Amino acid sequence: DSGVTQTPKHLITATGQRVTLRCSPRSGDLSVYWYQQSLDQGLQFLIQYYNGEERAKGNILERFSAQQFPDLHSELNLSSLELGDSALYFCASSAGAADTQYFGPGTRLTVL
Amino acid sequence: GQQLNQSPQSMFIQEGEDVSMNCTSSSIFNTWLWYKQEPGEGPVLLIALYKAGELTSNGRLTAQFGITRKDSFLNISASIPSDVGIYFCAGQDGGSQGNLIFGKGTKLSVKP
């Protein structure tokens, strides 16, 4: 158990819908990262937050957004969902802005 | 997005055999990490390497950070059935941003 929690574990929704994925980092960690894992693209970095502020941005679509709250939990919002958004979404956390990352169990998103 | 070249893509070995996998990159990284992922779970950190030339062990696992900082390898000695999974290398630039660049993974199957 990495100490990173993610909810929900599974999510099934329809095209055009909007969903919110939630992540709680390990106790004491200030950084949260979001990654997408798909069969064709592998593990891809989406976005990083550090102590409430956006720190780095990767291949995140404009339809996707994230935020980190004062209690350090983070949410990833995915809107106008398309079939190709079906993937595993992982959250990771680290103590500082560039420290070792520990991954949560992931949320499997299926868009029908 | 940018990815590391990880090989082999898959391995089928007999229990007790040694395993070797590696990652190469056209870019220099300041940190190399090796993760293992089992079905339905998030990546679990195995070994982190922080210095060029560093050789680090974790039980039957040994990993090295290449001198050029553009490659890393992972060895598993005397494999056992629970070593089954997908092994990922990841590179990190460091600095103020911690996002990881992942290889596509090596799928390891162990025959008892």
JSON list of C-alpha atoms in Angstrom, two decimals, chain A:
[
{"chain": "A", "resi": 1, "resn": "ASP", "atom": "CA", "xyz": [0.00, 0.00, 0.00]},
{"chain": "A", "resi": 2, "resn": "SER", "atom": "CA", "xyz": [1.62, 3.23, -1.23]},
{"chain": "A", "resi": 3, "resn": "GLY", "atom": "CA", "xyz": [-0.50, 5.47, 0.98]},
{"chain": "A", "resi": 4, "resn": "VAL", "atom": "CA", "xyz": [-1.98, 7.24, -2.05]},
{"chain": "A", "resi": 5, "resn": "THR", "atom": "CA", "xyz": [-5.73, 6.74, -2.40]},
{"chain": "A", "resi": 6, "resn": "GLN", "atom": "CA", "xyz": [-7.87, 7.21, -5.47]},
{"chain": "A", "resi": 7, "resn": "THR", "atom": "CA", "xyz": [-11.60, 7.11, -5.96]},
{"chain": "A", "resi": 8, "resn": "PRO", "atom": "CA", "xyz": [-13.55, 5.72, -7.66]},
{"chain": "A", "resi": 9, "resn": "LYS", "atom": "CA", "xyz": [-11.78, 2.52, -8.70]},
{"chain": "A", "resi": 10, "resn": "HIS", "atom": "CA", "xyz": [-13.97, 2.10, -11.76]},
{"chain": "A", "resi": 11, "resn": "LEU", "atom": "CA", "xyz": [-16.06, 4.58, -13.71]},
{"chain": "A", "resi": 12, "resn": "ILE", "atom": "CA", "xyz": [-18.29, 3.85, -16.68]},
{"chain": "A", "resi": 13, "resn": "THR", "atom": "CA", "xyz": [-19.87, 6.76, -18.51]},
{"chain": "A", "resi": 14, "resn": "ALA", "atom": "CA", "xyz": [-21.08, 7.87, -21.92]},
{"chain": "A", "resi": 15, "resn": "THR", "atom": "CA", "xyz": [-19.52, 10.08, -24.56]},
{"chain": "A", "resi": 16, "resn": "GLY", "atom": "CA", "xyz": [-20.06, 13.77, -23.96]},
{"chain": "A", "resi": 17, "resn": "GLN", "atom": "CA", "xyz": [-20.28, 13.39, -20.19]},
{"chain": "A", "resi": 18, "resn": "ARG", "atom": "CA", "xyz": [-18.09, 14.90, -17.48]},
{"chain": "A", "resi": 19, "resn": "VAL", "atom": "CA", "xyz": [-16.42, 13.02, -14.62]},
{"chain": "A", "resi": 20, "resn": "THR", "atom": "CA", "xyz": [-14.28, 13.87, -11.62]},
{"chain": "A", "resi": 21, "resn": "LEU", "atom": "CA", "xyz": [-11.49, 11.65, -10.31]},
{"chain": "A", "resi": 22, "resn": "ARG", "atom": "CA", "xyz": [-10.20, 12.15, -6.81]},
{"chain": "A", "resi": 23, "resn": "CYS", "atom": "CA", "xyz": [-6.79, 11.59, -5.24]},
{"chain": "A", "resi": 24, "resn": "SER", "atom": "CA", "xyz": [-5.49, 11.86, -1.69]},
{"chain": "A", "resi": 25, "resn": "PRO", "atom": "CA", "xyz": [-1.70, 11.98, -1.45]},
{"chain": "A", "resi": 26, "resn": "ARG", "atom": "CA", "xyz": [0.46, 10.26, 1.14]},
{"chain": "A", "resi": 27, "resn": "SER", "atom": "CA", "xyz": [0.49, 12.00, 4.47]},
{"chain": "A", "resi": 28, "resn": "GLY", "atom": "CA", "xyz": [2.93, 14.90, 4.34]},
{"chain": "A", "resi": 29, "resn": "ASP", "atom": "CA", "xyz": [3.40, 14.91, 0.56]},
{"chain": "A", "resi": 30, "resn": "LEU", "atom": "CA", "xyz": [2.94, 18.29, -1.10]},
{"chain": "A", "resi": 31, "resn": "SER", "atom": "CA", "xyz": [3.12, 17.26, -4.76]},
{"chain": "A", "resi": 32, "resn": "VAL", "atom": "CA", "xyz": [0.43, 15.46, -6.71]},
{"chain": "A", "resi": 33, "resn": "TYR", "atom": "CA", "xyz": [0.83, 14.18, -10.26]},
{"chain": "A", "resi": 34, "resn": "TRP", "atom": "CA", "xyz": [-1.73, 12.80, -12.70]},
{"chain": "A", "resi": 35, "resn": "TYR", "atom": "CA", "xyz": [-0.85, 10.21, -15.35]},
{"chain": "A", "resi": 36, "resn": "GLN", "atom": "CA", "xyz": [-2.91, 8.50, -18.05]},
{"chain": "A", "resi": 37, "resn": "GLN", "atom": "CA", "xyz": [-2.18, 4.91, -19.04]},
{"chain": "A", "resi": 38, "resn": "SER", "atom": "CA", "xyz": [-3.57, 3.59, -22.29]},
{"chain": "A", "resi": 39, "resn": "LEU", "atom": "CA", "xyz": [-2.60, 0.55, -24.36]},
{"chain": "A", "resi": 40, "resn": "ASP", "atom": "CA", "xyz": [-1.26, 2.54, -27.28]},
{"chain": "A", "resi": 41, "resn": "GLN", "atom": "CA", "xyz": [0.38, 5.48, -25.48]},
{"chain": "A", "resi": 42, "resn": "GLY", "atom": "CA", "xyz": [1.64, 3.84, -22.30]},
{"chain": "A", "resi": 43, "resn": "LEU", "atom": "CA", "xyz": [2.02, 5.96, -19.16]},
{"chain": "A", "resi": 44, "resn": "GLN", "atom": "CA", "xyz": [1.80, 9.65, -19.99]},
{"chain": "A", "resi": 45, "resn": "PHE", "atom": "CA", "xyz": [2.26, 12.55, -17.60]},
{"chain": "A", "resi": 46, "resn": "LEU", "atom": "CA", "xyz": [-0.70, 14.94, -17.53]},
{"chain": "A", "resi": 47, "resn": "ILE", "atom": "CA", "xyz": [-0.15, 17.56, -14.84]},
{"chain": "A", "resi": 48, "resn": "GLN", "atom": "CA", "xyz": [1.60, 18.27, -11.51]},
{"chain": "A", "resi": 49, "resn": "TYR", "atom": "CA", "xyz": [0.51, 20.36, -8.57]},
{"chain": "A", "resi": 50, "resn": "TYR", "atom": "CA", "xyz": [2.74, 21.41, -5.72]},
{"chain": "A", "resi": 51, "resn": "ASN", "atom": "CA", "xyz": [1.23, 22.83, -2.54]},
{"chain": "A", "resi": 52, "resn": "GLY", "atom": "CA", "xyz": [-1.88, 24.00, -4.35]},
{"chain": "A", "resi": 53, "resn": "GLU", "atom": "CA", "xyz": [-0.19, 25.53, -7.38]},
{"chain": "A", "resi": 54, "resn": "GLU", "atom": "CA", "xyz": [0.20, 24.10, -10.87]},
{"chain": "A", "resi": 55, "resn": "ARG", "atom": "CA", "xyz": [3.86, 23.13, -11.31]},
{"chain": "A", "resi": 56, "resn": "ALA", "atom": "CA", "xyz": [4.18, 21.33, -14.62]},
{"chain": "A", "resi": 57, "resn": "LYS", "atom": "CA", "xyz": [1.95, 20.45, -17.51]},
{"chain": "A", "resi": 58, "resn": "GLY", "atom": "CA", "xyz": [2.32, 17.52, -19.86]},
{"chain": "A", "resi": 59, "resn": "ASN", "atom": "CA", "xyz": [0.10, 16.11, -22.57]},
{"chain": "A", "resi": 60, "resn": "ILE", "atom": "CA", "xyz": [-3.13, 17.23, -20.98]},
{"chain": "A", "resi": 61, "resn": "LEU", "atom": "CA", "xyz": [-6.05, 17.98, -23.26]},
{"chain": "A", "resi": 62, "resn": "GLU", "atom": "CA", "xyz": [-7.92, 21.26, -22.95]},
{"chain": "A", "resi": 63, "resn": "ARG", "atom": "CA", "xyz": [-11.04, 19.26, -22.03]},
{"chain": "A", "resi": 64, "resn": "PHE", "atom": "CA", "xyz": [-9.20, 18.08, -18.92]},
{"chain": "A", "resi": 65, "resn": "SER", "atom": "CA", "xyz": [-8.45, 20.18, -15.87]},
{"chain": "A", "resi": 66, "resn": "ALA", "atom": "CA", "xyz": [-7.17, 19.58, -12.38]},
{"chain": "A", "resi": 67, "resn": "GLN", "atom": "CA", "xyz": [-6.80, 21.31, -9.07]},
{"chain": "A", "resi": 68, "resn": "GLN", "atom": "CA", "xyz": [-5.23, 20.75, -5.68]},
{"chain": "A", "resi": 69, "resn": "PHE", "atom": "CA", "xyz": [-7.15, 21.86, -2.63]},
{"chain": "A", "resi": 70, "resn": "PRO", "atom": "CA", "xyz": [-5.86, 23.35, 0.65]},
{"chain": "A", "resi": 71, "resn": "ASP", "atom": "CA", "xyz": [-5.99, 19.91, 2.30]},
{"chain": "A", "resi": 72, "resn": "LEU", "atom": "CA", "xyz": [-3.71, 18.77, -0.58]},
{"chain": "A", "resi": 73, "resn": "HIS", "atom": "CA", "xyz": [-6.13, 16.32, -2.16]},
{"chain": "A", "resi": 74, "resn": "SER", "atom": "CA", "xyz": [-6.50, 16.71, -5.89]},
{"chain": "A", "resi": 75, "resn": "GLU", "atom": "CA", "xyz": [-9.24, 16.27, -8.45]},
{"chain": "A", "resi": 76, "resn": "LEU", "atom": "CA", "xyz": [-8.93, 15.61, -12.17]},
{"chain": "A", "resi": 77, "resn": "ASN", "atom": "CA", "xyz": [-11.93, 16.76, -14.20]},
{"chain": "A", "resi": 78, "resn": "LEU", "atom": "CA", "xyz": [-12.53, 15.23, -17.61]},
{"chain": "A", "resi": 79, "resn": "SER", "atom": "CA", "xyz": [-15.26, 16.76, -19.76]},
{"chain": "A", "resi": 80, "resn": "SER", "atom": "CA", "xyz": [-16.84, 16.21, -23.18]},
{"chain": "A", "resi": 81, "resn": "LEU", "atom": "CA", "xyz": [-15.61, 12.65, -22.92]},
{"chain": "A", "resi": 82, "resn": "GLU", "atom": "CA", "xyz": [-14.69, 10.71, -26.02]},
{"chain": "A", "resi": 83, "resn": "LEU", "atom": "CA", "xyz": [-14.21, 6.98, -26.58]},
{"chain": "A", "resi": 84, "resn": "GLY", "atom": "CA", "xyz": [-10.46, 7.53, -26.73]},
{"chain": "A", "resi": 85, "resn": "ASP", "atom": "CA", "xyz": [-10.42, 8.87, -23.18]},
{"chain": "A", "resi": 86, "resn": "SER", "atom": "CA", "xyz": [-11.00, 5.35, -21.89]},
{"chain": "A", "resi": 87, "resn": "ALA", "atom": "CA", "xyz": [-7.86, 4.55, -19.90]},
{"chain": "A", "resi": 88, "resn": "LEU", "atom": "CA", "xyz": [-6.39, 4.06, -16.47]},
{"chain": "A", "resi": 89, "resn": "TYR", "atom": "CA", "xyz": [-5.77, 7.32, -14.63]},
{"chain": "A", "resi": 90, "resn": "PHE", "atom": "CA", "xyz": [-3.14, 7.28, -11.92]},
{"chain": "A", "resi": 91, "resn": "CYS", "atom": "CA", "xyz": [-2.33, 9.77, -9.26]},
{"chain": "A", "resi": 92, "resn": "ALA", "atom": "CA", "xyz": [1.11, 9.87, -7.67]},
{"chain": "A", "resi": 93, "resn": "SER", "atom": "CA", "xyz": [2.47, 11.95, -4.84]},
{"chain": "A", "resi": 94, "resn": "SER", "atom": "CA", "xyz": [5.88, 13.02, -3.61]},
{"chain": "A", "resi": 95, "resn": "ALA", "atom": "CA", "xyz": [7.20, 14.94, -0.65]},
{"chain": "A", "resi": 96, "resn": "GLY", "atom": "CA", "xyz": [8.68, 17.80, -2.63]},
{"chain": "A", "resi": 97, "resn": "ALA", "atom": "CA", "xyz": [8.41, 19.13, -6.15]},
{"chain": "A", "resi": 98, "resn": "ALA", "atom": "CA", "xyz": [10.79, 16.60, -7.71]},
{"chain": "A", "resi": 99, "resn": "ASP", "atom": "CA", "xyz": [11.10, 13.78, -5.20]},
{"chain": "A", "resi": 100, "resn": "THR", "atom": "CA", "xyz": [10.41, 10.07, -5.58]},
{"chain": "A", "resi": 101, "resn": "GLN", "atom": "CA", "xyz": [6.82, 9.42, -6.64]},
{"chain": "A", "resi": 102, "resn": "TYR", "atom": "CA", "xyz": [4.46, 6.86, -5.16]},
{"chain": "A", "resi": 103, "resn": "PHE", "atom": "CA", "xyz": [1.47, 5.80, -7.19]},
{"chain": "A", "resi": 104, "resn": "GLY", "atom": "CA", "xyz": [-2.13, 5.18, -6.21]},
{"chain": "A", "resi": 105, "resn": "PRO", "atom": "CA", "xyz": [-4.14, 2.15, -7.40]},
{"chain": "A", "resi": 106, "resn": "GLY", "atom": "CA", "xyz": [-5.70, 4.08, -10.28]},
{"chain": "A", "resi": 107, "resn": "THR", "atom": "CA", "xyz": [-9.16, 4.77, -11.65]},
{"chain": "A", "resi": 108, "resn": "ARG", "atom": "CA", "xyz": [-10.27, 2.78, -14.68]},
{"chain": "A", "resi": 109, "resn": "LEU", "atom": "CA", "xyz": [-12.42, 5.00, -16.89]},
{"chain": "A", "resi": 110, "resn": "THR", "atom": "CA", "xyz": [-14.57, 3.42, -19.58]},
{"chain": "A", "resi": 111, "resn": "VAL", "atom": "CA", "xyz": [-16.37, 5.71, -22.01]},
{"chain": "A", "resi": 112, "resn": "LEU", "atom": "CA", "xyz": [-19.14, 4.01, -23.97]}
]
